[in-house]
Amino acid sequence: PPAAAALMLLLSLGASAPGLLRGAPAARSAASLRPTALRAGEVHRLVTYIFVYEDLISLTCGAIIIWYFAGSFEKNVGTAKHCFLTIAFAILSALLYLLLETVVSRVSEVEDAKGFMPVAFATLGVSTTRSRMKSTLFFGVRVPVVLVPWFMLCVAWFIPRCSLLSNLCGLLVGEAYGLGYCFCLDFPESVGSKLDQVFPFSLLKRIPGLKYIPGSLAERRALESS
């Protein structure tokens, strides 16, 4: 498995398992994203919420989402850049969520943001906005590629304990990045290649059983061909 995706699976298990074993909802832990906690200065929740799940079913769904979306995105951009963008997407999605939550909560109850799904929607938004394909099959129906994330957002609405607002924020952040509005988050391949040689990425490269994806496109192609 790709190194960063496997690491996220382990972090999600470590963050959610204590609450699941105690029978207490993981959303009440010190990791989930709650506006009241952020106002109290607990800024770590801007990142840690993506590793929190409330029950075994949501943890299983989160593991599948991480394996598919995070793994695919990591293979396209490299392990180092994937880790950087995951943190950036998590923070930007959280900030947008907190901004919109104050408005939406006045007319409807808002579910706390938790789990990897907002970041998954961000990576999906990037992939579809930058895809060269014009259309694809979605549940047997050919639709424009740019509409696939929005159809997926409607499907995710029916997943229990899933925050529609946080998923929407993740999708908006991903599409903004994919369209070039977040160019400050991009760094050249030369920087990615240098990051491959420093800690903690140099350590990830040495872990047996994990596939480290290099930051250089030429190296990624050589890895795929081998």
PDB file of C-alpha atoms in Angstrom:
ATOM      1  CA  PRO A   1       0.000   0.000   0.000  1.00  0.00           C
ATOM      2  CA  PRO A   2       1.104   3.624  -0.493  1.00  0.00           C
ATOM      3  CA  ALA A   3       3.005   4.820   2.571  1.00  0.00           C
ATOM      4  CA  ALA A   4       0.968   7.940   3.431  1.00  0.00           C
ATOM      5  CA  ALA A   5      -2.387   6.191   2.967  1.00  0.00           C
ATOM      6  CA  ALA A   6      -1.274   3.383   5.279  1.00  0.00           C
ATOM      7  CA  LEU A   7      -0.084   5.947   7.830  1.00  0.00           C
ATOM      8  CA  MET A   8      -3.465   7.699   7.760  1.00  0.00           C
ATOM      9  CA  LEU A   9      -5.219   4.386   8.329  1.00  0.00           C
ATOM     10  CA  LEU A  10      -3.081   3.778  11.421  1.00  0.00           C
ATOM     11  CA  LEU A  11      -3.675   7.311  12.738  1.00  0.00           C
ATOM     12  CA  SER A  12      -7.438   6.953  12.221  1.00  0.00           C
ATOM     13  CA  LEU A  13      -7.431   3.657  14.082  1.00  0.00           C
ATOM     14  CA  GLY A  14      -5.340   5.103  16.911  1.00  0.00           C
ATOM     15  CA  ALA A  15      -7.546   8.205  17.259  1.00  0.00           C
ATOM     16  CA  SER A  16     -10.870   6.352  17.116  1.00  0.00           C
ATOM     17  CA  ALA A  17     -10.127   3.048  18.863  1.00  0.00           C
ATOM     18  CA  PRO A  18     -10.020   4.399  22.470  1.00  0.00           C
ATOM     19  CA  GLY A  19     -13.478   5.952  22.140  1.00  0.00           C
ATOM     20  CA  LEU A  20     -14.882   2.856  20.438  1.00  0.00           C
ATOM     21  CA  LEU A  21     -13.480   0.548  23.138  1.00  0.00           C
ATOM     22  CA  ARG A  22     -14.916   2.732  25.913  1.00  0.00           C
ATOM     23  CA  GLY A  23     -18.252   2.923  24.131  1.00  0.00           C
ATOM     24  CA  ALA A  24     -18.045   6.718  24.114  1.00  0.00           C
ATOM     25  CA  PRO A  25     -18.686   8.634  20.853  1.00  0.00           C
ATOM     26  CA  ALA A  26     -15.390   9.585  19.286  1.00  0.00           C
ATOM     27  CA  ALA A  27     -16.867  12.944  18.296  1.00  0.00           C
ATOM     28  CA  ARG A  28     -16.614  13.995  21.949  1.00  0.00           C
ATOM     29  CA  SER A  29     -12.904  13.302  22.054  1.00  0.00           C
ATOM     30  CA  ALA A  30     -10.123  15.853  21.962  1.00  0.00           C
ATOM     31  CA  ALA A  31      -9.686  15.381  18.217  1.00  0.00           C
ATOM     32  CA  SER A  32     -13.015  16.113  16.489  1.00  0.00           C
ATOM     33  CA  LEU A  33     -13.859  19.505  14.961  1.00  0.00           C
ATOM     34  CA  ARG A  34     -16.322  21.391  17.126  1.00  0.00           C
ATOM     35  CA  PRO A  35     -16.749  25.179  16.837  1.00  0.00           C
ATOM     36  CA  THR A  36     -16.995  25.627  20.613  1.00  0.00           C
ATOM     37  CA  ALA A  37     -13.661  23.837  21.114  1.00  0.00           C
ATOM     38  CA  LEU A  38     -11.963  25.937  18.422  1.00  0.00           C
ATOM     39  CA  ARG A  39     -13.183  29.106  20.097  1.00  0.00           C
ATOM     40  CA  ALA A  40     -11.547  27.833  23.283  1.00  0.00           C
ATOM     41  CA  GLY A  41      -8.186  27.731  21.502  1.00  0.00           C
ATOM     42  CA  GLU A  42      -7.938  24.013  20.660  1.00  0.00           C
ATOM     43  CA  VAL A  43      -6.470  24.647  17.212  1.00  0.00           C
ATOM     44  CA  HIS A  44      -5.179  21.085  16.830  1.00  0.00           C
ATOM     45  CA  ARG A  45      -8.732  20.098  15.886  1.00  0.00           C
ATOM     46  CA  LEU A  46      -8.252  21.828  12.507  1.00  0.00           C
ATOM     47  CA  VAL A  47      -6.266  18.727  11.496  1.00  0.00           C
ATOM     48  CA  THR A  48      -7.056  15.931  13.944  1.00  0.00           C
ATOM     49  CA  TYR A  49     -10.754  15.793  13.049  1.00  0.00           C
ATOM     50  CA  ILE A  50      -9.967  13.872   9.848  1.00  0.00           C
ATOM     51  CA  PHE A  51      -8.805  10.888  11.960  1.00  0.00           C
ATOM     52  CA  VAL A  52     -11.928  10.646  14.160  1.00  0.00           C
ATOM     53  CA  TYR A  53     -14.846   8.234  13.670  1.00  0.00           C
ATOM     54  CA  GLU A  54     -17.861   7.648  15.892  1.00  0.00           C
ATOM     55  CA  ASP A  55     -18.483   3.935  15.389  1.00  0.00           C
ATOM     56  CA  LEU A  56     -17.095   0.821  13.772  1.00  0.00           C
ATOM     57  CA  ILE A  57     -19.199   1.237  10.612  1.00  0.00           C
ATOM     58  CA  SER A  58     -17.986   4.781   9.961  1.00  0.00           C
ATOM     59  CA  LEU A  59     -14.408   3.693  10.727  1.00  0.00           C
ATOM     60  CA  THR A  60     -14.702   0.894   8.169  1.00  0.00           C
ATOM     61  CA  CYS A  61     -16.144   3.274   5.567  1.00  0.00           C
ATOM     62  CA  GLY A  62     -13.378   5.758   6.354  1.00  0.00           C
ATOM     63  CA  ALA A  63     -10.726   3.079   5.874  1.00  0.00           C
ATOM     64  CA  ILE A  64     -12.151   2.233   2.436  1.00  0.00           C
ATOM     65  CA  ILE A  65     -12.259   5.918   1.475  1.00  0.00           C
ATOM     66  CA  ILE A  66      -8.666   6.464   2.613  1.00  0.00           C
ATOM     67  CA  TRP A  67      -7.510   3.350   0.758  1.00  0.00           C
ATOM     68  CA  TYR A  68      -9.192   4.362  -2.497  1.00  0.00           C
ATOM     69  CA  PHE A  69      -9.057   8.173  -2.633  1.00  0.00           C
ATOM     70  CA  ALA A  70      -5.912   8.887  -0.619  1.00  0.00           C
ATOM     71  CA  GLY A  71      -4.028   6.006  -2.219  1.00  0.00           C
ATOM     72  CA  SER A  72      -4.947   7.091  -5.752  1.00  0.00           C
ATOM     73  CA  PHE A  73      -4.104  10.737  -5.100  1.00  0.00           C
ATOM     74  CA  GLU A  74      -0.783   9.800  -3.521  1.00  0.00           C
ATOM     75  CA  LYS A  75       0.197   7.807  -6.617  1.00  0.00           C
ATOM     76  CA  ASN A  76      -0.440  10.895  -8.747  1.00  0.00           C
ATOM     77  CA  VAL A  77       1.422  13.524  -6.716  1.00  0.00           C
ATOM     78  CA  GLY A  78       3.919  11.603  -4.563  1.00  0.00           C
ATOM     79  CA  THR A  79       3.968  10.778  -0.861  1.00  0.00           C
ATOM     80  CA  ALA A  80       5.532  14.035   0.383  1.00  0.00           C
ATOM     81  CA  LYS A  81       3.201  16.333  -1.562  1.00  0.00           C
ATOM     82  CA  HIS A  82       0.231  14.172  -0.663  1.00  0.00           C
ATOM     83  CA  CYS A  83       0.986  14.590   3.058  1.00  0.00           C
ATOM     84  CA  PHE A  84       1.373  18.350   2.637  1.00  0.00           C
ATOM     85  CA  LEU A  85      -1.865  18.714   0.648  1.00  0.00           C
ATOM     86  CA  THR A  86      -3.786  16.491   3.049  1.00  0.00           C
ATOM     87  CA  ILE A  87      -2.947  18.840   5.926  1.00  0.00           C
ATOM     88  CA  ALA A  88      -3.633  21.917   3.781  1.00  0.00           C
ATOM     89  CA  PHE A  89      -6.986  20.578   2.540  1.00  0.00           C
ATOM     90  CA  ALA A  90      -7.965  19.581   6.100  1.00  0.00           C
ATOM     91  CA  ILE A  91      -7.221  23.050   7.485  1.00  0.00           C
ATOM     92  CA  LEU A  92      -8.825  24.986   4.629  1.00  0.00           C
ATOM     93  CA  SER A  93     -11.925  22.759   4.687  1.00  0.00           C
ATOM     94  CA  ALA A  94     -12.188  23.211   8.455  1.00  0.00           C
ATOM     95  CA  LEU A  95     -11.883  26.993   8.247  1.00  0.00           C
ATOM     96  CA  LEU A  96     -14.521  27.179   5.532  1.00  0.00           C
ATOM     97  CA  TYR A  97     -16.741  24.836   7.551  1.00  0.00           C
ATOM     98  CA  LEU A  98     -16.437  27.046  10.636  1.00  0.00           C
ATOM     99  CA  LEU A  99     -17.246  30.116   8.544  1.00  0.00           C
ATOM    100  CA  LEU A 100     -20.371  28.587   6.994  1.00  0.00           C
ATOM    101  CA  GLU A 101     -21.460  26.746  10.154  1.00  0.00           C
ATOM    102  CA  THR A 102     -22.342  30.005  11.893  1.00  0.00           C
ATOM    103  CA  VAL A 103     -24.799  30.774   9.083  1.00  0.00           C
ATOM    104  CA  VAL A 104     -26.203  27.314   8.367  1.00  0.00           C
ATOM    105  CA  SER A 105     -26.728  26.474  12.050  1.00  0.00           C
ATOM    106  CA  ARG A 106     -29.321  29.251  12.262  1.00  0.00           C
ATOM    107  CA  VAL A 107     -31.679  27.401   9.919  1.00  0.00           C
ATOM    108  CA  SER A 108     -30.660  23.751  10.339  1.00  0.00           C
ATOM    109  CA  GLU A 109     -28.761  21.452  12.666  1.00  0.00           C
ATOM    110  CA  VAL A 110     -25.155  20.966  11.545  1.00  0.00           C
ATOM    111  CA  GLU A 111     -23.290  17.704  12.112  1.00  0.00           C
ATOM    112  CA  ASP A 112     -19.795  18.005  13.593  1.00  0.00           C
ATOM    113  CA  ALA A 113     -17.049  17.602  10.987  1.00  0.00           C
ATOM    114  CA  LYS A 114     -15.127  14.353  11.421  1.00  0.00           C
ATOM    115  CA  GLY A 115     -13.443  11.707   9.316  1.00  0.00           C
ATOM    116  CA  PHE A 116     -11.379  11.780   6.167  1.00  0.00           C
ATOM    117  CA  MET A 117     -14.289  12.351   3.778  1.00  0.00           C
ATOM    118  CA  PRO A 118     -13.866  16.175   3.430  1.00  0.00           C
ATOM    119  CA  VAL A 119     -10.259  15.635   2.311  1.00  0.00           C
ATOM    120  CA  ALA A 120     -11.405  12.821   0.015  1.00  0.00           C
ATOM    121  CA  PHE A 121     -13.862  15.212  -1.650  1.00  0.00           C
ATOM    122  CA  ALA A 122     -11.046  17.749  -1.985  1.00  0.00           C
ATOM    123  CA  THR A 123      -8.842  15.217  -3.802  1.00  0.00           C
ATOM    124  CA  LEU A 124     -11.819  14.209  -5.966  1.00  0.00           C
ATOM    125  CA  GLY A 125     -12.403  17.865  -6.844  1.00  0.00           C
ATOM    126  CA  VAL A 126      -8.761  18.248  -7.862  1.00  0.00           C
ATOM    127  CA  SER A 127      -8.821  15.098  -9.995  1.00  0.00           C
ATOM    128  CA  THR A 128     -12.013  15.959 -11.869  1.00  0.00           C
ATOM    129  CA  THR A 129     -11.163  19.608 -12.561  1.00  0.00           C
ATOM    130  CA  ARG A 130      -7.756  18.614 -13.958  1.00  0.00           C
ATOM    131  CA  SER A 131      -8.935  15.506 -15.801  1.00  0.00           C
ATOM    132  CA  ARG A 132      -8.606  15.384 -19.585  1.00  0.00           C
ATOM    133  CA  MET A 133     -11.718  13.220 -19.789  1.00  0.00           C
ATOM    134  CA  LYS A 134     -14.936  14.986 -20.753  1.00  0.00           C
ATOM    135  CA  SER A 135     -17.367  12.336 -19.501  1.00  0.00           C
ATOM    136  CA  THR A 136     -17.435   9.084 -17.586  1.00  0.00           C
ATOM    137  CA  LEU A 137     -19.846   6.375 -16.468  1.00  0.00           C
ATOM    138  CA  PHE A 138     -21.537   6.994 -13.123  1.00  0.00           C
ATOM    139  CA  PHE A 139     -23.778   4.116 -11.992  1.00  0.00           C
ATOM    140  CA  GLY A 140     -24.149   3.089 -15.625  1.00  0.00           C
ATOM    141  CA  VAL A 141     -25.040   6.595 -16.889  1.00  0.00           C
ATOM    142  CA  ARG A 142     -22.577   8.738 -18.854  1.00  0.00           C
ATOM    143  CA  VAL A 143     -22.197  12.131 -17.196  1.00  0.00           C
ATOM    144  CA  PRO A 144     -19.686  15.009 -17.458  1.00  0.00           C
ATOM    145  CA  VAL A 145     -16.627  14.389 -15.305  1.00  0.00           C
ATOM    146  CA  VAL A 146     -16.969  17.747 -13.531  1.00  0.00           C
ATOM    147  CA  LEU A 147     -20.382  16.696 -12.191  1.00  0.00           C
ATOM    148  CA  VAL A 148     -19.193  13.425 -10.641  1.00  0.00           C
ATOM    149  CA  PRO A 149     -18.109  14.968  -7.292  1.00  0.00           C
ATOM    150  CA  TRP A 150     -21.494  16.656  -6.920  1.00  0.00           C
ATOM    151  CA  PHE A 151     -23.316  13.388  -7.555  1.00  0.00           C
ATOM    152  CA  MET A 152     -21.007  11.742  -5.026  1.00  0.00           C
ATOM    153  CA  LEU A 153     -21.840  14.514  -2.549  1.00  0.00           C
ATOM    154  CA  CYS A 154     -25.535  13.660  -2.894  1.00  0.00           C
ATOM    155  CA  VAL A 155     -24.768   9.973  -2.323  1.00  0.00           C
ATOM    156  CA  ALA A 156     -22.650  10.768   0.758  1.00  0.00           C
ATOM    157  CA  TRP A 157     -25.613  12.673   2.204  1.00  0.00           C
ATOM    158  CA  PHE A 158     -27.221   9.307   3.042  1.00  0.00           C
ATOM    159  CA  ILE A 159     -24.203   7.989   4.969  1.00  0.00           C
ATOM    160  CA  PRO A 160     -25.003   7.973   8.717  1.00  0.00           C
ATOM    161  CA  ARG A 161     -23.219  10.570  10.886  1.00  0.00           C
ATOM    162  CA  CYS A 162     -21.760  12.214   7.807  1.00  0.00           C
ATOM    163  CA  SER A 163     -21.475  16.014   7.741  1.00  0.00           C
ATOM    164  CA  LEU A 164     -22.823  17.314   4.437  1.00  0.00           C
ATOM    165  CA  LEU A 165     -21.456  20.796   5.145  1.00  0.00           C
ATOM    166  CA  SER A 166     -17.890  19.598   5.794  1.00  0.00           C
ATOM    167  CA  ASN A 167     -17.963  17.443   2.646  1.00  0.00           C
ATOM    168  CA  LEU A 168     -19.181  20.428   0.627  1.00  0.00           C
ATOM    169  CA  CYS A 169     -16.376  22.560   2.062  1.00  0.00           C
ATOM    170  CA  GLY A 170     -13.816  19.912   1.121  1.00  0.00           C
ATOM    171  CA  LEU A 171     -15.151  19.735  -2.421  1.00  0.00           C
ATOM    172  CA  LEU A 172     -15.070  23.531  -2.823  1.00  0.00           C
ATOM    173  CA  VAL A 173     -11.472  23.661  -1.558  1.00  0.00           C
ATOM    174  CA  GLY A 174     -10.404  20.869  -3.926  1.00  0.00           C
ATOM    175  CA  GLU A 175     -12.029  22.459  -6.950  1.00  0.00           C
ATOM    176  CA  ALA A 176     -10.506  25.843  -6.098  1.00  0.00           C
ATOM    177  CA  TYR A 177      -7.080  24.193  -5.942  1.00  0.00           C
ATOM    178  CA  GLY A 178      -7.703  22.239  -9.128  1.00  0.00           C
ATOM    179  CA  LEU A 179      -8.682  25.403 -10.997  1.00  0.00           C
ATOM    180  CA  GLY A 180      -5.499  27.163  -9.867  1.00  0.00           C
ATOM    181  CA  TYR A 181      -6.917  29.529  -7.255  1.00  0.00           C
ATOM    182  CA  CYS A 182      -4.713  27.995  -4.522  1.00  0.00           C
ATOM    183  CA  PHE A 183      -1.460  28.110  -6.485  1.00  0.00           C
ATOM    184  CA  CYS A 184       0.411  29.018  -3.286  1.00  0.00           C
ATOM    185  CA  LEU A 185      -0.013  25.391  -2.178  1.00  0.00           C
ATOM    186  CA  ASP A 186       1.918  24.086  -5.172  1.00  0.00           C
ATOM    187  CA  PHE A 187       5.644  23.505  -5.043  1.00  0.00           C
ATOM    188  CA  PRO A 188       7.975  22.298  -7.832  1.00  0.00           C
ATOM    189  CA  GLU A 189       9.055  18.685  -8.228  1.00  0.00           C
ATOM    190  CA  SER A 190      12.587  19.629  -7.192  1.00  0.00           C
ATOM    191  CA  VAL A 191      11.269  20.543  -3.733  1.00  0.00           C
ATOM    192  CA  GLY A 192       9.345  17.276  -3.582  1.00  0.00           C
ATOM    193  CA  SER A 193      12.504  15.339  -4.453  1.00  0.00           C
ATOM    194  CA  LYS A 194      14.390  17.114  -1.652  1.00  0.00           C
ATOM    195  CA  LEU A 195      11.610  16.349   0.815  1.00  0.00           C
ATOM    196  CA  ASP A 196      11.955  12.668  -0.086  1.00  0.00           C
ATOM    197  CA  GLN A 197      15.421  12.748   1.489  1.00  0.00           C
ATOM    198  CA  VAL A 198      14.524  14.355   4.831  1.00  0.00           C
ATOM    199  CA  PHE A 199      12.738  13.118   7.948  1.00  0.00           C
ATOM    200  CA  PRO A 200      10.019  11.802   8.248  1.00  0.00           C
ATOM    201  CA  PHE A 201       9.809  10.885   4.563  1.00  0.00           C
ATOM    202  CA  SER A 202      13.242   9.272   4.579  1.00  0.00           C
ATOM    203  CA  LEU A 203      11.944   6.997   7.347  1.00  0.00           C
ATOM    204  CA  LEU A 204       8.772   6.103   5.426  1.00  0.00           C
ATOM    205  CA  LYS A 205      10.936   4.987   2.502  1.00  0.00           C
ATOM    206  CA  ARG A 206      12.645   2.413   4.725  1.00  0.00           C
ATOM    207  CA  ILE A 207       9.521   0.767   6.171  1.00  0.00           C
ATOM    208  CA  PRO A 208       9.147  -2.672   4.578  1.00  0.00           C
ATOM    209  CA  GLY A 209       5.774  -3.483   3.053  1.00  0.00           C
ATOM    210  CA  LEU A 210       4.947   0.146   2.207  1.00  0.00           C
ATOM    211  CA  LYS A 211       5.243   1.730  -1.217  1.00  0.00           C
ATOM    212  CA  TYR A 212       6.828   5.163  -1.101  1.00  0.00           C
ATOM    213  CA  ILE A 213       5.828   7.333  -4.073  1.00  0.00           C
ATOM    214  CA  PRO A 214       8.653   9.726  -5.122  1.00  0.00           C
ATOM    215  CA  GLY A 215       8.016  13.404  -5.765  1.00  0.00           C
ATOM    216  CA  SER A 216       9.579  13.406  -9.232  1.00  0.00           C
ATOM    217  CA  LEU A 217       7.261  12.558 -12.131  1.00  0.00           C
ATOM    218  CA  ALA A 218      10.093  10.760 -13.938  1.00  0.00           C
ATOM    219  CA  GLU A 219      10.743   8.606 -10.876  1.00  0.00           C
ATOM    220  CA  ARG A 220       7.024   7.844 -10.497  1.00  0.00           C
ATOM    221  CA  ARG A 221       6.827   6.718 -14.122  1.00  0.00           C
ATOM    222  CA  ALA A 222       9.907   4.566 -13.693  1.00  0.00           C
ATOM    223  CA  LEU A 223       8.368   3.055 -10.559  1.00  0.00           C
ATOM    224  CA  GLU A 224       5.129   2.287 -12.403  1.00  0.00           C
ATOM    225  CA  SER A 225       6.936   0.712 -15.362  1.00  0.00           C
ATOM    226  CA  SER A 226       9.063  -1.443 -13.049  1.00  0.00           C
TER     227      SER A 226
END
